[in-house]
C-alpha angles and dihedrals in degrees: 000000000000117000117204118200118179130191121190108224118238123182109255091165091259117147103249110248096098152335130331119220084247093062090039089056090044087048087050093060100053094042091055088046097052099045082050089051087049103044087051089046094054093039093058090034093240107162123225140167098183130049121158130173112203108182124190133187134170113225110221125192088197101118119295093041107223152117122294136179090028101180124163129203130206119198118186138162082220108134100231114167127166083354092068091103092039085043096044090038083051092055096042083062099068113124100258105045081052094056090044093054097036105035111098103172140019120202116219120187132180117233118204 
């Protein structure tokens, strides 16, 4: 099995060589959503030769700086018939799509 996970590149004012933590968090996402597509696929033995996670996000400077408009898009050959809203609320269950949209605060400390 191949896993492809995409990530559109926005300018964040990184200097190109790698990933930004904004893509890796963006990667992250689609990563998580896709072992989570494949592990739903496998457990009901629906067949596929094709899943792809494109995830897409706008960066924004407007205080807070941040990402807005995160969407992620699974395309499969899966045959997934009346199963497509248990399949798409399943993978909206993986671990980091959960922190991103339950996580209201992140402590940060400086340790000297």
């Amino acid at each position: 099995m191949k896993t492809q996970i995409e990530v559109e590149f926005f300018k964040t004012g990184y200097i190109p060589g790698g990933s930004n933590p904004l893509e890796a968090l963006l990667s992250a996402l689609g990563g998580c959503i896709g072992i989570y597509a494949d592990k739903y696929l496998a457990r009901h033995s629906i067949p596929y030769t094709k899943l792809k996670v494109l995830v897409t996000a706008d960066f924004t400077t407007e205080s807070p700086a941040r990402l807005v408009n995160i969407a992620a898009k699974v395309d499969t050959d899966a045959q997934l018939a009346d199963k497509r809203e248990v399949f798409l609320r399943f993978i909206g269950n993986c671990p980091i799509h959960n922190t991103l949209v339950n996580t209201k605060e992140v402590k940060v400390s400086l340790s000297m």
